[in-house]
């Protein structure tokens, strides 16, 4: 129930209807817990406290509640080893794909193409295609631990590819087709894949994009590939001859087969998600069958209130972890709505039109999408029939107070669930509950089973703004980074606080709820997409016009600002260099990596040991004075850093 669409920052703007609370996933789980002898007091805060005080009992009961079937030998739910060495459900077996595919009838997938084409895939048909593709992969020698990768848009074949790979106990990874050849190779070459699924072209922005040259280059740099499967149905671009055996999708799924699932250990690798850092090759984050399944189901059943038969639309490309969440909706018995191409082409209203046409119950979007809508004259509740929509999930970056007000004024009386998580855990740290009120600008609560805290600079807990840390293990924390001996994994999460996960976000807890204040490190996070500065440096610093570059990202109001600072070679023409930089990023990465501004500087600032000063430059853009961001005696060129400070002050004055 909407309280006041013009509620001030921090004030209550919505509260649940008491009549509907008992049907929510939170209430049903609380009742389930009570039936098993635990008094949850039927309120979310008490349920959360129990979930973190008794994590073994919580996760075992949640698995039962979600219908997850284990094989193997029952034993301890969680080992006593400190993070990152904690083991979950040791000795128990399962299969991610089995849970997603068994026991449902009706429509599993609805796929919508950019030109308005629409296809439904029944559960029976989905199971049939998964079984057929899995059998074809077996004939190609794919077994447990082998890697199958895909370069595909958000189409049904990508879903089938993931599930067929998982059913075998093989390992899946996918890149969106707009990624440049270099970006794809830097990821997939690490995995040494045996099979590649790829489309020779893809639709985006009303154009059929030809990817044959890039694919030829990619395949040439993946020497372990033994089989290519062409997915041609969504493009008019023809395939080409390759040096490796190739098959069409139609041939690969032509022979009916029995649907079989390999029973694998709870921690058996399921997929590899890539998240780039500031140095080195992209990090291949490995999640396990059991951890990914439990966390995805918890996020959907509890924190999205997704129910069997609901239609779920999450606006995400295949390279974003939220695509994995979209596929995981099948495990709830919901229908996943897939949008191929640009979801906001030809306008932002397309998302609302599809939501209405497909009777979507839960819609997931990035905060940037809501902010963009708020800058238009869109009034979705008046322009579309949104009677089926019960929840709007918002993630990717902090949603502004004005964003909250826009939703309730222009979308309607729905539960707005702002949440924050990450590719790293394939889940959320903080999010929502449909049993709690919504306050303007605030996330409602920590997620069940997640002991998330704010720590100050001394490493002490605080309710004020501090580092987002997790002090107890989660089942979906990465098993490892691909090819890493543990060093890079430890440096990424555990080097600041021993045995405590530091995520790299600023968080604040208040009586109204939770605030996420953006990244505390130099990681780029544009609308929820983790972009690695190392990828950008590789594309830009290889140009003859460029000596060196530095990129940062910062939230300025409701916008995410990502400037690229560049030092040019002597005599280089700035306009020529700018075109070359843009072209190289487009070709080697994707348009998602293009900076908001290219700023030419006389040099790039470093520490005296040669490390780029990304965090100090970012903090200055956030409004922190120069004297507080760096020890000028420890930098290579103090006067240069003052130039960056002047730029930051000027940028702030423009945005005031």
mmCIF file of C-alpha atoms in Angstrom, residues 5 41 139 155 176 181 187 216 264 296 320 328 347 369 410 434 442 456 470 477 498 525 529 538 549 573 575 589 593:
data_model
loop_
_atom_site.group_PDB
_atom_site.id
_atom_site.type_symbol
_atom_site.label_atom_id
_atom_site.label_comp_id
_atom_site.label_asym_id
_atom_site.label_seq_id
_atom_site.Cartn_x
_atom_site.Cartn_y
_atom_site.Cartn_z
ATOM 1 C CA UNK A 5 4.259 9.225 -3.358
ATOM 2 C CA UNK A 41 8.494 -14.867 15.791
ATOM 3 C CA UNK A 139 29.424 -37.866 -28.360
ATOM 4 C CA UNK A 155 18.171 -16.440 -26.445
ATOM 5 C CA UNK A 176 27.729 -11.552 -24.777
ATOM 6 C CA UNK A 181 37.752 -10.610 -29.837
ATOM 7 C CA UNK A 187 38.534 -14.926 -20.774
ATOM 8 C CA UNK A 216 37.449 -16.354 -36.773
ATOM 9 C CA UNK A 264 28.280 -34.224 -8.541
ATOM 10 C CA UNK A 296 19.947 -18.177 -6.368
ATOM 11 C CA UNK A 320 25.944 -10.206 -16.413
ATOM 12 C CA UNK A 328 17.629 -19.873 -12.157
ATOM 13 C CA UNK A 347 12.798 3.412 -26.501
ATOM 14 C CA UNK A 369 17.187 2.403 -16.139
ATOM 15 C CA UNK A 410 4.592 6.437 -12.137
ATOM 16 C CA UNK A 434 7.780 -8.014 0.982
ATOM 17 C CA UNK A 442 16.937 2.820 1.580
ATOM 18 C CA UNK A 456 35.503 1.423 10.034
ATOM 19 C CA UNK A 470 30.821 -10.443 5.550
ATOM 20 C CA UNK A 477 31.389 -17.600 -2.186
ATOM 21 C CA UNK A 498 42.021 -11.908 7.795
ATOM 22 C CA UNK A 525 30.814 -0.739 -11.541
ATOM 23 C CA UNK A 529 28.440 -4.419 -14.739
ATOM 24 C CA UNK A 538 45.167 -3.169 -22.632
ATOM 25 C CA UNK A 549 45.912 5.937 -19.287
ATOM 26 C CA UNK A 573 46.787 14.867 -32.467
ATOM 27 C CA UNK A 575 41.214 14.316 -32.116
ATOM 28 C CA UNK A 589 36.010 -4.785 -25.654
ATOM 29 C CA UNK A 593 33.511 0.059 -21.753
#
